[in-house]
GROMACS .gro file of C-alpha atoms in nm:
model
  383
    1MET     CA    1   1.165  -6.196  -0.472
    2LYS     CA    2   1.187  -5.978  -0.785
    3ILE     CA    3   0.994  -6.008  -1.109
    4ASP     CA    4   1.094  -5.795  -1.408
    5LEU     CA    5   0.834  -5.707  -1.670
    6THR     CA    6   0.924  -5.525  -1.994
    7ASP     CA    7   0.670  -5.356  -2.218
    8THR     CA    8   0.389  -5.472  -1.993
    9THR     CA    9   0.043  -5.365  -1.876
   10ALA     CA   10  -0.124  -5.301  -1.541
   11GLY     CA   11  -0.310  -5.632  -1.568
   12LYS     CA   12   0.013  -5.828  -1.605
   13VAL     CA   13   0.159  -5.644  -1.305
   14ASN     CA   14  -0.137  -5.752  -1.093
   15LYS     CA   15  -0.089  -6.113  -1.200
   16ALA     CA   16   0.282  -6.089  -1.112
   17LEU     CA   17   0.191  -5.967  -0.763
   18VAL     CA   18  -0.038  -6.266  -0.706
   19GLN     CA   19   0.227  -6.500  -0.844
   20GLY     CA   20   0.493  -6.354  -0.616
   21ARG     CA   21   0.278  -6.386  -0.302
   22ARG     CA   22   0.203  -6.749  -0.379
   23ALA     CA   23   0.570  -6.822  -0.443
   24ILE     CA   24   0.676  -6.695  -0.098
   25GLY     CA   25   0.379  -6.861   0.073
   26THR     CA   26   0.180  -6.551   0.175
   27PRO     CA   27  -0.130  -6.542  -0.043
   28ALA     CA   28  -0.322  -6.316   0.197
   29VAL     CA   29  -0.296  -5.939   0.164
   30GLY     CA   30  -0.222  -5.777   0.502
   31MET     CA   31  -0.147  -5.421   0.391
   32VAL     CA   32  -0.321  -5.112   0.529
   33LEU     CA   33  -0.269  -4.852   0.254
   34THR     CA   34  -0.123  -4.773  -0.088
   35LEU     CA   35   0.175  -4.537  -0.101
   36VAL     CA   36   0.230  -4.377  -0.442
   37ILE     CA   37   0.577  -4.224  -0.481
   38VAL     CA   38   0.624  -3.990  -0.776
   39THR     CA   39   0.993  -3.925  -0.835
   40ASP     CA   40   1.273  -3.939  -1.089
   41GLU     CA   41   1.547  -4.195  -1.145
   42GLU     CA   42   1.802  -3.995  -0.946
   43ASN     CA   43   1.599  -3.987  -0.623
   44ALA     CA   44   1.417  -4.319  -0.659
   45TYR     CA   45   1.667  -4.519  -0.450
   46ASP     CA   46   1.648  -4.288  -0.144
   47ALA     CA   47   1.267  -4.271  -0.164
   48LEU     CA   48   1.240  -4.652  -0.190
   49LYS     CA   49   1.470  -4.700   0.109
   50ALA     CA   50   1.269  -4.459   0.322
   51ALA     CA   51   0.939  -4.621   0.221
   52GLY     CA   52   1.078  -4.968   0.291
   53ASP     CA   53   1.185  -4.868   0.642
   54ALA     CA   54   0.848  -4.703   0.708
   55SER     CA   55   0.664  -5.017   0.590
   56HIS     CA   56   0.777  -5.202   0.905
   57GLU     CA   57   0.535  -4.978   1.094
   58HIS     CA   58   0.280  -4.939   0.813
   59PRO     CA   59   0.266  -5.244   0.579
   60SER     CA   60   0.166  -5.103   0.244
   61ARG     CA   61   0.174  -5.151  -0.129
   62THR     CA   62   0.430  -4.904  -0.262
   63LEU     CA   63   0.394  -4.790  -0.621
   64VAL     CA   64   0.693  -4.592  -0.751
   65VAL     CA   65   0.614  -4.387  -1.061
   66ILE     CA   66   0.920  -4.283  -1.264
   67ARG     CA   67   0.866  -4.084  -1.581
   68ARG     CA   68   1.158  -4.154  -1.816
   69VAL     CA   69   1.272  -3.876  -2.048
   70SER     CA   70   1.250  -3.967  -2.418
   71ARG     CA   71   1.545  -3.826  -2.609
   72SER     CA   72   1.429  -3.862  -2.970
   73PRO     CA   73   1.099  -3.756  -3.135
   74ARG     CA   74   1.031  -4.121  -3.226
   75ASP     CA   75   1.064  -4.232  -2.863
   76ARG     CA   76   0.825  -3.960  -2.750
   77THR     CA   77   0.549  -4.106  -2.964
   78THR     CA   78   0.615  -4.464  -2.851
   79SER     CA   79   0.442  -4.563  -2.526
   80ARG     CA   80   0.596  -4.830  -2.305
   81LEU     CA   81   0.560  -4.949  -1.949
   82ASP     CA   82   0.836  -5.140  -1.772
   83ALA     CA   83   0.772  -5.274  -1.423
   84GLU     CA   84   0.971  -5.436  -1.144
   85VAL     CA   85   0.769  -5.627  -0.885
   86ARG     CA   86   0.920  -5.691  -0.541
   87VAL     CA   87   0.762  -5.908  -0.270
   88GLY     CA   88   0.889  -6.064   0.048
   89ALA     CA   89   1.219  -5.949   0.203
   90ASP     CA   90   1.300  -5.730  -0.099
   91ALA     CA   91   0.991  -5.516  -0.031
   92GLY     CA   92   1.008  -5.471   0.345
   93SER     CA   93   0.676  -5.557   0.509
   94GLY     CA   94   0.463  -5.506   0.201
   95GLU     CA   95   0.480  -5.505  -0.177
   96THR     CA   96   0.673  -5.275  -0.410
   97VAL     CA   97   0.610  -5.206  -0.775
   98ILE     CA   98   0.846  -4.981  -0.968
   99LEU     CA   99   0.679  -4.839  -1.278
  100ARG     CA  100   0.892  -4.677  -1.549
  101LEU     CA  101   0.681  -4.487  -1.802
  102TYR     CA  102   0.803  -4.395  -2.150
  103GLY     CA  103   0.650  -4.176  -2.417
  104GLU     CA  104   0.288  -4.066  -2.410
  105VAL     CA  105   0.193  -4.302  -2.127
  106ALA     CA  106   0.402  -4.082  -1.895
  107ASP     CA  107   0.133  -3.815  -1.928
  108HIS     CA  108  -0.135  -4.059  -1.815
  109ALA     CA  109   0.030  -4.220  -1.513
  110ASP     CA  110  -0.299  -4.219  -1.324
  111SER     CA  111  -0.448  -4.472  -1.569
  112VAL     CA  112  -0.157  -4.708  -1.493
  113VAL     CA  113  -0.169  -4.659  -1.114
  114LEU     CA  114  -0.548  -4.682  -1.070
  115PRO     CA  115  -0.581  -5.061  -1.137
  116LEU     CA  116  -0.293  -5.132  -0.895
  117LEU     CA  117  -0.442  -4.957  -0.589
  118LEU     CA  118  -0.545  -5.176  -0.296
  119PRO     CA  119  -0.925  -5.200  -0.280
  120ASP     CA  120  -1.097  -5.030   0.016
  121ALA     CA  121  -0.769  -4.887   0.148
  122PRO     CA  122  -0.651  -4.526   0.179
  123VAL     CA  123  -0.409  -4.384  -0.072
  124VAL     CA  124  -0.115  -4.155   0.009
  125ALA     CA  125   0.080  -3.972  -0.262
  126TRP     CA  126   0.436  -3.853  -0.195
  127TRP     CA  127   0.655  -3.630  -0.410
  128PRO     CA  128   1.014  -3.637  -0.272
  129VAL     CA  129   1.116  -3.380  -0.537
  130ASN     CA  130   0.951  -3.169  -0.808
  131ALA     CA  131   0.607  -3.160  -0.650
  132PRO     CA  132   0.326  -3.000  -0.853
  133VAL     CA  133   0.211  -2.650  -0.764
  134ASP     CA  134  -0.134  -2.781  -0.668
  135PRO     CA  135  -0.101  -3.146  -0.557
  136ALA     CA  136  -0.478  -3.191  -0.519
  137LYS     CA  137  -0.535  -3.110  -0.888
  138ASP     CA  138  -0.259  -3.338  -1.010
  139PRO     CA  139  -0.402  -3.657  -1.167
  140LEU     CA  140  -0.211  -3.877  -0.921
  141GLY     CA  141  -0.284  -3.646  -0.628
  142ALA     CA  142  -0.655  -3.666  -0.706
  143LEU     CA  143  -0.643  -4.041  -0.630
  144ALA     CA  144  -0.506  -3.984  -0.278
  145GLN     CA  145  -0.662  -3.883   0.052
  146ARG     CA  146  -0.327  -3.754   0.177
  147ARG     CA  147  -0.066  -3.568  -0.033
  148VAL     CA  148   0.289  -3.529   0.100
  149THR     CA  149   0.541  -3.281  -0.044
  150ASP     CA  150   0.878  -3.149   0.072
  151THR     CA  151   0.948  -2.777   0.019
  152TYR     CA  152   1.305  -2.828   0.143
  153SER     CA  153   1.389  -3.001  -0.189
  154SER     CA  154   1.271  -2.707  -0.401
  155GLU     CA  155   1.504  -2.443  -0.540
  156GLN     CA  156   1.333  -2.158  -0.353
  157PRO     CA  157   1.187  -2.312  -0.037
  158VAL     CA  158   1.054  -1.996   0.127
  159ARG     CA  159   0.876  -1.883  -0.190
  160GLU     CA  160   0.739  -2.236  -0.226
  161LEU     CA  161   0.560  -2.196   0.107
  162SER     CA  162   0.355  -1.909  -0.035
  163ALA     CA  163   0.257  -2.124  -0.333
  164ARG     CA  164   0.158  -2.407  -0.100
  165ALA     CA  165  -0.062  -2.169   0.101
  166ASP     CA  166  -0.241  -2.042  -0.210
  167ALA     CA  167  -0.311  -2.396  -0.338
  168TYR     CA  168  -0.378  -2.565  -0.004
  169THR     CA  169  -0.646  -2.835   0.000
  170PRO     CA  170  -0.740  -3.039   0.311
  171GLY     CA  171  -0.517  -3.345   0.303
  172ASP     CA  172  -0.201  -3.162   0.192
  173THR     CA  173   0.104  -3.178   0.417
  174ASP     CA  174   0.477  -3.110   0.404
  175LEU     CA  175   0.776  -3.298   0.542
  176SER     CA  176   0.922  -2.959   0.640
  177TRP     CA  177   0.628  -2.934   0.881
  178THR     CA  178   0.682  -3.290   1.006
  179ARG     CA  179   1.046  -3.210   1.091
  180ILE     CA  180   0.941  -2.958   1.358
  181THR     CA  181   0.701  -3.186   1.545
  182PRO     CA  182   0.950  -3.245   1.833
  183TRP     CA  183   1.016  -2.869   1.856
  184ARG     CA  184   0.645  -2.789   1.878
  185SER     CA  185   0.592  -3.057   2.144
  186MET     CA  186   0.886  -2.935   2.353
  187LEU     CA  187   0.786  -2.567   2.335
  188ALA     CA  188   0.427  -2.648   2.429
  189ALA     CA  189   0.548  -2.855   2.727
  190ALA     CA  190   0.777  -2.571   2.838
  191LEU     CA  191   0.495  -2.317   2.836
  192ASP     CA  192   0.277  -2.557   3.036
  193GLN     CA  193   0.532  -2.541   3.320
  194VAL     CA  194   0.512  -2.163   3.363
  195VAL     CA  195   0.207  -1.944   3.406
  196CYS     CA  196   0.309  -1.645   3.196
  197GLU     CA  197   0.228  -1.427   2.900
  198VAL     CA  198   0.450  -1.451   2.594
  199GLN     CA  199   0.553  -1.108   2.467
  200ALA     CA  200   0.798  -1.181   2.181
  201VAL     CA  201   0.961  -1.477   2.008
  202GLU     CA  202   1.284  -1.531   1.814
  203VAL     CA  203   1.338  -1.831   1.584
  204GLU     CA  204   1.698  -1.899   1.479
  205GLY     CA  205   1.803  -2.132   1.197
  206GLU     CA  206   1.989  -2.164   0.871
  207GLU     CA  207   1.886  -1.961   0.568
  208PHE     CA  208   1.645  -2.107   0.311
  209ASN     CA  209   1.512  -2.364   0.559
  210PRO     CA  210   1.132  -2.383   0.532
  211SER     CA  211   1.104  -2.565   0.868
  212CYS     CA  212   1.228  -2.250   1.044
  213GLU     CA  213   0.969  -2.039   0.863
  214LEU     CA  214   0.690  -2.283   0.943
  215LEU     CA  215   0.780  -2.290   1.312
  216ALA     CA  216   0.790  -1.910   1.323
  217MET     CA  217   0.449  -1.890   1.149
  218TRP     CA  218   0.304  -2.146   1.390
  219LEU     CA  219   0.423  -1.948   1.692
  220ALA     CA  220   0.300  -1.618   1.547
  221ASP     CA  221  -0.038  -1.770   1.462
  222ARG     CA  222  -0.089  -1.938   1.799
  223LEU     CA  223   0.059  -1.675   2.033
  224ASP     CA  224  -0.034  -1.363   1.838
  225VAL     CA  225   0.298  -1.194   1.919
  226PRO     CA  226   0.581  -1.053   1.705
  227VAL     CA  227   0.819  -1.327   1.586
  228LYS     CA  228   1.172  -1.244   1.475
  229ARG     CA  229   1.350  -1.470   1.224
  230SER     CA  230   1.729  -1.487   1.283
  231LEU     CA  231   1.992  -1.664   1.070
  232SER     CA  232   2.257  -1.908   1.188
  233SER     CA  233   2.500  -2.150   1.027
  234GLY     CA  234   2.278  -2.448   1.115
  235PRO     CA  235   2.237  -2.735   1.094
  236GLY     CA  236   1.868  -2.675   1.037
  237LEU     CA  237   1.675  -2.516   1.320
  238THR     CA  238   1.912  -2.412   1.602
  239ALA     CA  239   1.722  -2.213   1.867
  240VAL     CA  240   1.388  -2.068   1.979
  241ARG     CA  241   1.372  -1.796   2.244
  242LEU     CA  242   1.055  -1.670   2.408
  243ASP     CA  243   1.036  -1.347   2.609
  244THR     CA  244   0.764  -1.387   2.871
  245SER     CA  245   0.630  -1.190   3.165
  246GLU     CA  246   0.803  -1.437   3.399
  247GLY     CA  247   1.142  -1.439   3.224
  248ALA     CA  248   1.303  -1.596   2.921
  249ILE     CA  249   1.244  -1.949   2.787
  250ALA     CA  250   1.503  -2.083   2.541
  251LEU     CA  251   1.539  -2.409   2.349
  252ASP     CA  252   1.888  -2.418   2.200
  253ARG     CA  253   2.024  -2.694   1.971
  254ALA     CA  254   2.365  -2.609   1.829
  255ASP     CA  255   2.483  -2.952   1.712
  256GLY     CA  256   2.166  -3.090   1.554
  257SER     CA  257   2.138  -3.369   1.812
  258LEU     CA  258   2.118  -3.253   2.176
  259ALA     CA  259   1.926  -2.942   2.288
  260THR     CA  260   1.922  -2.742   2.609
  261LEU     CA  261   1.595  -2.618   2.760
  262SER     CA  262   1.640  -2.307   2.976
  263ILE     CA  263   1.362  -2.158   3.190
  264ASP     CA  264   1.423  -1.869   3.430
  265GLY     CA  265   1.419  -1.991   3.788
  266GLN     CA  266   1.476  -2.357   3.689
  267PRO     CA  267   1.794  -2.555   3.619
  268ASP     CA  268   1.887  -2.614   3.254
  269ARG     CA  269   1.784  -2.951   3.110
  270ALA     CA  270   1.933  -3.154   2.824
  271VAL     CA  271   1.674  -3.268   2.570
  272ALA     CA  272   1.719  -3.526   2.292
  273LEU     CA  273   1.623  -3.341   1.977
  274LYS     CA  274   1.809  -3.510   1.695
  275ARG     CA  275   1.742  -3.452   1.326
  276ARG     CA  276   1.530  -3.738   1.197
  277GLU     CA  277   1.565  -3.950   0.884
  278THR     CA  278   1.316  -3.937   0.599
  279SER     CA  279   1.182  -4.282   0.689
  280GLU     CA  280   1.081  -4.154   1.035
  281LEU     CA  281   0.910  -3.852   0.880
  282ILE     CA  282   0.710  -4.065   0.637
  283ALA     CA  283   0.615  -4.308   0.914
  284GLU     CA  284   0.480  -4.015   1.120
  285GLU     CA  285   0.273  -3.885   0.828
  286LEU     CA  286   0.124  -4.229   0.766
  287ARG     CA  287  -0.003  -4.245   1.126
  288ARG     CA  288  -0.273  -3.991   1.053
  289LEU     CA  289  -0.470  -3.964   0.732
  290ASP     CA  290  -0.709  -3.687   0.830
  291PRO     CA  291  -0.650  -3.319   0.737
  292ASP     CA  292  -0.396  -3.135   0.953
  293ASP     CA  293  -0.580  -2.817   1.054
  294THR     CA  294  -0.285  -2.687   1.259
  295TYR     CA  295  -0.056  -2.703   0.957
  296ALA     CA  296  -0.318  -2.530   0.744
  297SER     CA  297  -0.356  -2.246   0.994
  298ALA     CA  298   0.020  -2.192   1.025
  299LEU     CA  299   0.070  -2.209   0.647
  300ARG     CA  300  -0.205  -1.957   0.579
  301PHE     CA  301  -0.050  -1.712   0.827
  302GLY     CA  302   0.194  -1.634   0.546
  303VAL     CA  303   0.566  -1.562   0.522
  304GLU     CA  304   0.497  -1.203   0.414
  305ARG     CA  305   0.279  -1.139   0.720
  306LEU     CA  306   0.545  -1.296   0.941
  307ASN     CA  307   0.815  -1.062   0.811
  308ALA     CA  308   0.583  -0.762   0.840
  309SER     CA  309   0.495  -0.840   1.204
  310ALA     CA  310   0.862  -0.870   1.299
  311SER     CA  311   0.973  -0.543   1.132
  312PRO     CA  312   0.919  -0.207   1.307
  313ALA     CA  313   0.612  -0.017   1.188
  314ALA     CA  314   0.792   0.291   1.061
  315GLU     CA  315   0.564   0.377   0.772
  316PRO     CA  316   0.244   0.449   0.969
  317GLU     CA  317   0.435   0.697   1.188
  318ALA     CA  318   0.551   0.911   0.895
  319PRO     CA  319   0.220   1.095   0.832
  320ALA     CA  320   0.182   1.166   1.203
  321ALA     CA  321   0.527   1.321   1.219
  322GLN     CA  322   0.460   1.542   0.917
  323ALA     CA  323   0.116   1.651   1.025
  324PRO     CA  324   0.228   1.915   1.283
  325GLU     CA  325   0.475   2.069   1.035
  326THR     CA  326   0.210   2.098   0.765
  327SER     CA  327  -0.048   2.248   0.994
  328ALA     CA  328   0.204   2.488   1.146
  329ALA     CA  329   0.316   2.605   0.803
  330GLN     CA  330  -0.036   2.650   0.682
  331ALA     CA  331  -0.168   2.811   0.995
  332PRO     CA  332  -0.060   3.170   0.914
  333GLU     CA  333  -0.185   3.137   0.558
  334THR     CA  334  -0.518   3.000   0.672
  335SER     CA  335  -0.577   3.266   0.932
  336ALA     CA  336  -0.459   3.536   0.695
  337ALA     CA  337  -0.685   3.410   0.421
  338GLN     CA  338  -0.980   3.365   0.644
  339ALA     CA  339  -0.942   3.683   0.844
  340PRO     CA  340  -1.093   3.907   0.575
  341GLU     CA  341  -1.373   3.657   0.525
  342ALA     CA  342  -1.482   3.689   0.885
  343SER     CA  343  -1.786   3.909   0.893
  344PRO     CA  344  -1.720   4.228   1.086
  345ALA     CA  345  -1.925   4.293   1.388
  346PRO     CA  346  -2.237   4.472   1.285
  347ALA     CA  347  -2.278   4.824   1.403
  348PRO     CA  348  -2.499   4.848   1.701
  349GLU     CA  349  -2.847   4.936   1.597
  350ALA     CA  350  -3.073   5.148   1.788
  351PRO     CA  351  -3.284   4.944   2.019
  352ALA     CA  352  -3.643   4.914   1.931
  353LYS     CA  353  -3.884   5.128   2.108
  354GLY     CA  354  -3.951   4.982   2.445
  355GLU     CA  355  -3.645   4.738   2.432
  356PRO     CA  356  -3.366   4.788   2.687
  357ALA     CA  357  -3.029   4.881   2.535
  358VAL     CA  358  -2.844   4.634   2.763
  359GLU     CA  359  -3.031   4.330   2.629
  360ALA     CA  360  -2.957   4.429   2.269
  361ALA     CA  361  -2.584   4.461   2.341
  362ALA     CA  362  -2.577   4.119   2.513
  363ALA     CA  363  -2.737   3.955   2.209
  364GLU     CA  364  -2.482   4.115   1.977
  365ALA     CA  365  -2.168   4.026   2.185
  366PRO     CA  366  -2.120   3.650   2.101
  367ALA     CA  367  -2.110   3.714   1.724
  368PRO     CA  368  -1.739   3.822   1.704
  369GLU     CA  369  -1.624   3.531   1.930
  370ALA     CA  370  -1.800   3.269   1.716
  371ALA     CA  371  -1.641   3.416   1.401
  372ALA     CA  372  -1.295   3.399   1.558
  373LYS     CA  373  -1.327   3.038   1.678
  374GLU     CA  374  -1.465   2.898   1.355
  375PRO     CA  375  -1.133   2.897   1.156
  376LEU     CA  376  -0.952   2.725   1.448
  377LYS     CA  377  -1.200   2.442   1.450
  378LYS     CA  378  -1.149   2.391   1.079
  379ARG     CA  379  -0.770   2.369   1.120
  380VAL     CA  380  -0.797   2.112   1.394
  381LYS     CA  381  -1.033   1.889   1.197
  382SER     CA  382  -0.864   1.927   0.861
  383PRO     CA  383  -0.572   1.682   0.924
   0.00000   0.00000   0.00000
């Protein structure tokens, strides 16, 4: 059932929801959360389809916020709210409200969404595209306990990961992280089968794929070993190879559907590792509403630190290589400059009356040796 409302208010939308439930004979509300989708007109259909499929596992009230662009100055000063209410079979296993905001009301979408939230139910905000830099400080993100973004849809996905790390707040998550859940599970299970020590890791995948970077950062953070990032033609993440003390472990997926798990000393095994749809990713994120500490730790590891750990440390070796040349070149100058400064051995004085001449000579002997060794000690300590 669909109910169209033009130039309406949040109160009228609530009345339309009650009217729709009574019309289809389900007056009770059996939904577990409110899903707020913030998108544009171009991506609204795909986001609605994914949310509708996920609602079969998580019945929810889905609020789709679409900010319409006003073309003329007069339209920008005119506020209007159009709504489309869907209940029953048209809304999956919950309720759907599509909100189109025009003019100044588009800057205050939170005031429209707030009266439509389910009482005493968690709120999840999802940005399929054009997510804010800091989702927790966004007016709509502040209403949610869980905030879902997707760095894969940004123009510069790898750089977006650094921005997400700087602005991370408990409750933030990313569908690029959700995409690698089967990979993380499979790699952890493979390491449980072999008692070994991981020495190095290589992650292979297509360029500008944030899931590859997140998996590499997770491995580097958890294993504390160098991780190399290699490029392939895709699709997506294609292979992970681990060098261990007991041999190599490889998880290779060339076609985006079926992977091969190889462990030294064991037969190769075929593993189902297909690329999942957006509806499956959203359904997984809705299963847990608490902060994902593992994602936070991997994200804060940093792309820059990942690249630095994989590259050879050539810069620290440069001063060590130049040190012998500098000291060797300066050695003659130092000794020549310091030679005149060395105090000459004092002329032997006549022993005091009653003092043996041998004891006086023994006391005078160490003085020239100490003067000769002193410049050498300075040259050794100076670098």
